[in-house]
Tab-separated table of C-alpha atoms in Angstrom:
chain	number	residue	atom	x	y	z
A	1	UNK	CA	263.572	183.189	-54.181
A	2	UNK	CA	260.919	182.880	-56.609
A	3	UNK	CA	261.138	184.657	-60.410
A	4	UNK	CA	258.383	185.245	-62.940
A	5	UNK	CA	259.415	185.577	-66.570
A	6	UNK	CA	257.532	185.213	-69.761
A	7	UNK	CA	258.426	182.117	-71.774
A	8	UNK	CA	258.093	181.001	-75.265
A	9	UNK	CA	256.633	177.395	-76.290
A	10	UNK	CA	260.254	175.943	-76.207
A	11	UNK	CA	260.690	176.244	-72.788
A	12	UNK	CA	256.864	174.581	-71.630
A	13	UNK	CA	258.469	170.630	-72.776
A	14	UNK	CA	258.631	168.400	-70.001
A	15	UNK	CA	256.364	170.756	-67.887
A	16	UNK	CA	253.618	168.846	-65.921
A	17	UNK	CA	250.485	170.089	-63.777
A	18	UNK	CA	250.798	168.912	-60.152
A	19	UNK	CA	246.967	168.637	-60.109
A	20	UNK	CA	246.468	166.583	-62.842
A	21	UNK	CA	249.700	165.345	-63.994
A	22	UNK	CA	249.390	166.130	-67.709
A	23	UNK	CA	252.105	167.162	-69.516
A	24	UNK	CA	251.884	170.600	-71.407
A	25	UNK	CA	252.309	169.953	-74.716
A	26	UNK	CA	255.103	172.533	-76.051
A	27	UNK	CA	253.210	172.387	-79.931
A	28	UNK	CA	250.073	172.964	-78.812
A	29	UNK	CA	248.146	175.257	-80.804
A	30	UNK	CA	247.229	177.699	-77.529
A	31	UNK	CA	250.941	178.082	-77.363
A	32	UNK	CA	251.949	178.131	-80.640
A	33	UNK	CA	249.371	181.228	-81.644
A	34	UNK	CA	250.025	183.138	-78.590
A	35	UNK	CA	253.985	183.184	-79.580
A	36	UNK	CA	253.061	183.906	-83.196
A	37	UNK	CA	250.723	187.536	-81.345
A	38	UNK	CA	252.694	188.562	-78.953
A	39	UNK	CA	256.537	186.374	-79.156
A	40	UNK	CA	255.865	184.489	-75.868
A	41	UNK	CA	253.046	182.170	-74.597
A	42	UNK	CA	253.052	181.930	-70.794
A	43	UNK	CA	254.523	183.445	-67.817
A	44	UNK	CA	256.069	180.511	-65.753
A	45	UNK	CA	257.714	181.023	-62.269
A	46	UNK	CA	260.749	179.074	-61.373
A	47	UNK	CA	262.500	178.837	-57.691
A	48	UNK	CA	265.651	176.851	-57.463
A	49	UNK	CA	265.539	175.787	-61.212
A	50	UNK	CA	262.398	174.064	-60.913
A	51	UNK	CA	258.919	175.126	-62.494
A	52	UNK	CA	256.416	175.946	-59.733
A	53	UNK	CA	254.033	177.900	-61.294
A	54	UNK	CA	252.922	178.129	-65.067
A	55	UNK	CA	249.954	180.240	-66.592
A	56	UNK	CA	249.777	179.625	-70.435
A	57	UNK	CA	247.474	182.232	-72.747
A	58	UNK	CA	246.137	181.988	-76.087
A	59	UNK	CA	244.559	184.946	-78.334
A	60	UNK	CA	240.622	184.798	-77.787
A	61	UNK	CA	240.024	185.357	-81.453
A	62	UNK	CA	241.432	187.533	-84.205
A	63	UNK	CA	242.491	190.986	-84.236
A	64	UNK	CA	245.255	193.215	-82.726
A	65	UNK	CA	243.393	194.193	-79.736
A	66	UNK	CA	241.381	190.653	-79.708
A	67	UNK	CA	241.451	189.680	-75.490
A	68	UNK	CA	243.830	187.299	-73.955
A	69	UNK	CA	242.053	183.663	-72.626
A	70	UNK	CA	243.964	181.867	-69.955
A	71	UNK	CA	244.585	178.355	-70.901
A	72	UNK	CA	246.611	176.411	-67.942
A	73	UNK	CA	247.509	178.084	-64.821
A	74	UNK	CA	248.953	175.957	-61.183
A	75	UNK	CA	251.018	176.982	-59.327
A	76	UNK	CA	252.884	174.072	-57.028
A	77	UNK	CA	251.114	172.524	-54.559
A	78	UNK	CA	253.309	173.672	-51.243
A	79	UNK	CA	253.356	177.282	-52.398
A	80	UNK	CA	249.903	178.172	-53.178
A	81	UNK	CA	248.402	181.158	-50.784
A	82	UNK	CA	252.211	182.500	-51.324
A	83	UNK	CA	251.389	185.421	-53.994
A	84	UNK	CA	253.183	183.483	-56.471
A	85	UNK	CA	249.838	182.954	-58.917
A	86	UNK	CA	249.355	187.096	-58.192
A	87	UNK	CA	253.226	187.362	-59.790
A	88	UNK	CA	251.669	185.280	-62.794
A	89	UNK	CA	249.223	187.244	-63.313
A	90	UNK	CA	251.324	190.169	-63.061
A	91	UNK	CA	253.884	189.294	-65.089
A	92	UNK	CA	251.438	188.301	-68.275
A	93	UNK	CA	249.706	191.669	-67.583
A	94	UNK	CA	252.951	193.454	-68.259
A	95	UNK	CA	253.205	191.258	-71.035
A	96	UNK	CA	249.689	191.719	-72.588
A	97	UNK	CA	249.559	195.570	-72.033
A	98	UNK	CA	252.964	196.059	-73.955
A	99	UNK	CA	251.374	194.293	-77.011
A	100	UNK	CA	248.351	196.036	-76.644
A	101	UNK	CA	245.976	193.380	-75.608
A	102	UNK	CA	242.665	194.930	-74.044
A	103	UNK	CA	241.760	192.204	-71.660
A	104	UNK	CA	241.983	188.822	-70.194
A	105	UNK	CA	239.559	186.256	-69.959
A	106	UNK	CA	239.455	182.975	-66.950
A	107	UNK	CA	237.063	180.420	-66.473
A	108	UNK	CA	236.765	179.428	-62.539
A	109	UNK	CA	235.248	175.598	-61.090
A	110	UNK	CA	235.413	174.768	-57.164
A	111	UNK	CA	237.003	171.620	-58.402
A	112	UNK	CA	240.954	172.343	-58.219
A	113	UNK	CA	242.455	171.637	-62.009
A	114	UNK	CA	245.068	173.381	-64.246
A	115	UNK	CA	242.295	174.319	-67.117
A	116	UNK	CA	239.922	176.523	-64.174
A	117	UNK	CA	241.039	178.662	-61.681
A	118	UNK	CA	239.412	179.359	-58.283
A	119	UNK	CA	236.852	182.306	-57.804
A	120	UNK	CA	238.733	183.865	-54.836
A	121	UNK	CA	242.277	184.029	-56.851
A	122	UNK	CA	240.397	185.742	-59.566
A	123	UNK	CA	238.906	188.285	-57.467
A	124	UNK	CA	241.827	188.820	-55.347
A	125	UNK	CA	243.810	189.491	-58.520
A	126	UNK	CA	241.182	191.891	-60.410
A	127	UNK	CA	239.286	190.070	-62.026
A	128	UNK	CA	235.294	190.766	-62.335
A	129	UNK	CA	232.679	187.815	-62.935
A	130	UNK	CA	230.667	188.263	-65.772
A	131	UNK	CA	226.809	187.369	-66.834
A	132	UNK	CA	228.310	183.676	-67.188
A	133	UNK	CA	228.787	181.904	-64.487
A	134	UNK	CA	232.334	180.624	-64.205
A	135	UNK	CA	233.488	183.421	-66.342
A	136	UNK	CA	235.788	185.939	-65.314
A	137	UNK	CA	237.317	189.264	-67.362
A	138	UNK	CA	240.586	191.371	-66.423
A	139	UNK	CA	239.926	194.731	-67.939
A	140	UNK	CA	243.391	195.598	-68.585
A	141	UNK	CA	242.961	199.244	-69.613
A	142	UNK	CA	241.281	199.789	-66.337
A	143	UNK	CA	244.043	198.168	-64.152
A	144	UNK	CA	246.929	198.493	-65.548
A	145	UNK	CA	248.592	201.897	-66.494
A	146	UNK	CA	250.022	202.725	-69.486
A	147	UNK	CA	252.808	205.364	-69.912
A	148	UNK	CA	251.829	208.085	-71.967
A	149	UNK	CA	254.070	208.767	-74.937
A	150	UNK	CA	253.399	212.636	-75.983
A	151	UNK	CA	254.199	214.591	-78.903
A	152	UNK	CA	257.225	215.921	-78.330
A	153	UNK	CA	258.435	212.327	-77.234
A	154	UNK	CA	257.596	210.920	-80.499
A	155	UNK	CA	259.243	213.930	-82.011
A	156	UNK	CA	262.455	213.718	-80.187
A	157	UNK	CA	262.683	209.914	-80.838
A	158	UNK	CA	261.556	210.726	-84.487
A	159	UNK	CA	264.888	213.441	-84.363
A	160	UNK	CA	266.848	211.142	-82.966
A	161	UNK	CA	266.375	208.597	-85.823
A	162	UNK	CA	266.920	210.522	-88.441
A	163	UNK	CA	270.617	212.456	-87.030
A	164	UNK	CA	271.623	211.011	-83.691
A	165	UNK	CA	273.255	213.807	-81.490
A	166	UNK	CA	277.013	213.541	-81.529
A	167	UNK	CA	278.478	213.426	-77.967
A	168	UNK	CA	280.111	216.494	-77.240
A	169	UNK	CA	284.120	216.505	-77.669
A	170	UNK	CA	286.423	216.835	-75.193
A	171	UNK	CA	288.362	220.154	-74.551
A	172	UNK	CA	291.719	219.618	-75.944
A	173	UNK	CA	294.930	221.788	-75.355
A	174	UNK	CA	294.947	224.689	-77.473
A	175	UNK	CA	298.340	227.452	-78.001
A	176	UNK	CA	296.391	230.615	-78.091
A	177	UNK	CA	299.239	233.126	-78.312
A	178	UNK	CA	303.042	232.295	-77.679
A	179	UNK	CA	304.790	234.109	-74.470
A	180	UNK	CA	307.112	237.067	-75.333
A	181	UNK	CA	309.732	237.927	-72.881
């Protein structure tokens, strides 16, 4: 069985592509701004204790809402075609839309590498080309939903902050009136 879970740098040391056999550095400064946005850098999925899949992101420039770029993404060699890059890609959506993150950018090549990702993935997954050849965009807004938080959910939450509800007390044993004989 194969899980997806979003990492921090810390746990990308000793990680290496399968494509080109470079080692992703764990201080890189991809990794190291994406943990200081959003508290992780990557989603990475893991079967039997091993690393088989990794996409690291970085922040595409500055701002709250600035998009997402994808820096590294492979996924092992014997599982690709399994949905396990689609569970990525899931997983860092989740991610992204929970720290409010608009989009996500990819860059695509015909060559197979860990820095480009192939055209057909990307437009399995959601992604739409743009005017750029080799560049890809995830609207994230568009395919992801958001829950709605209404007023009166912000209100109770606000209530509930300020004087928690006590839970109720249990019905004890009470001598209403003594029997007379």
């Amino acid at each position: 069985m194969i899980g997806v879970e979003l990492v921090t740098s810390a746990m990308l040391r000793g990680l290496a592509c399968p494509y080109c056999g470079l080692a992703v550095p764990a201080d890189e400064a991809d990794a190291v701004s994406a943990q200081a946005a959003w508290g992780w850098c990557a989603a990475r999925a893991v079967a039997e204790g091993r690393t088989v899949g990794l996409l690291l992101l970085t922040p595409d420039g500055s701002g709250s809402r600035s998009p997402a770029r994808i820096v590294t993404a492979f996924v092992a060699p014997e599982l690709v075609g399994a949905g396990t890059g689609r569970e990525l890609v899931r997983t860092a959506a989740a991610g992204l839309v929970r720290a409010r993150v608009g989009s996500v950018r990819a860059t695509s090549s015909a060559v197979r590498s860990c820095s480009s990702l192939p055209a057909g993935f990307l437009l399995a997954t959601g992604f739409t080309p743009s005017e750029r050849a080799g560049r890809w965009r995830l609207d994230l807004g568009a395919t992801a939903r958001v829950p709605f938080e209404g007023v009166m959910d912000r209100l109770e939450r606000l209530v509930q902050s300020v004087r928690p509800v006590a839970p109720p007390e249990p019905a004890g044993r009470q001598v209403i009136g003594a029997w007379r004989s």
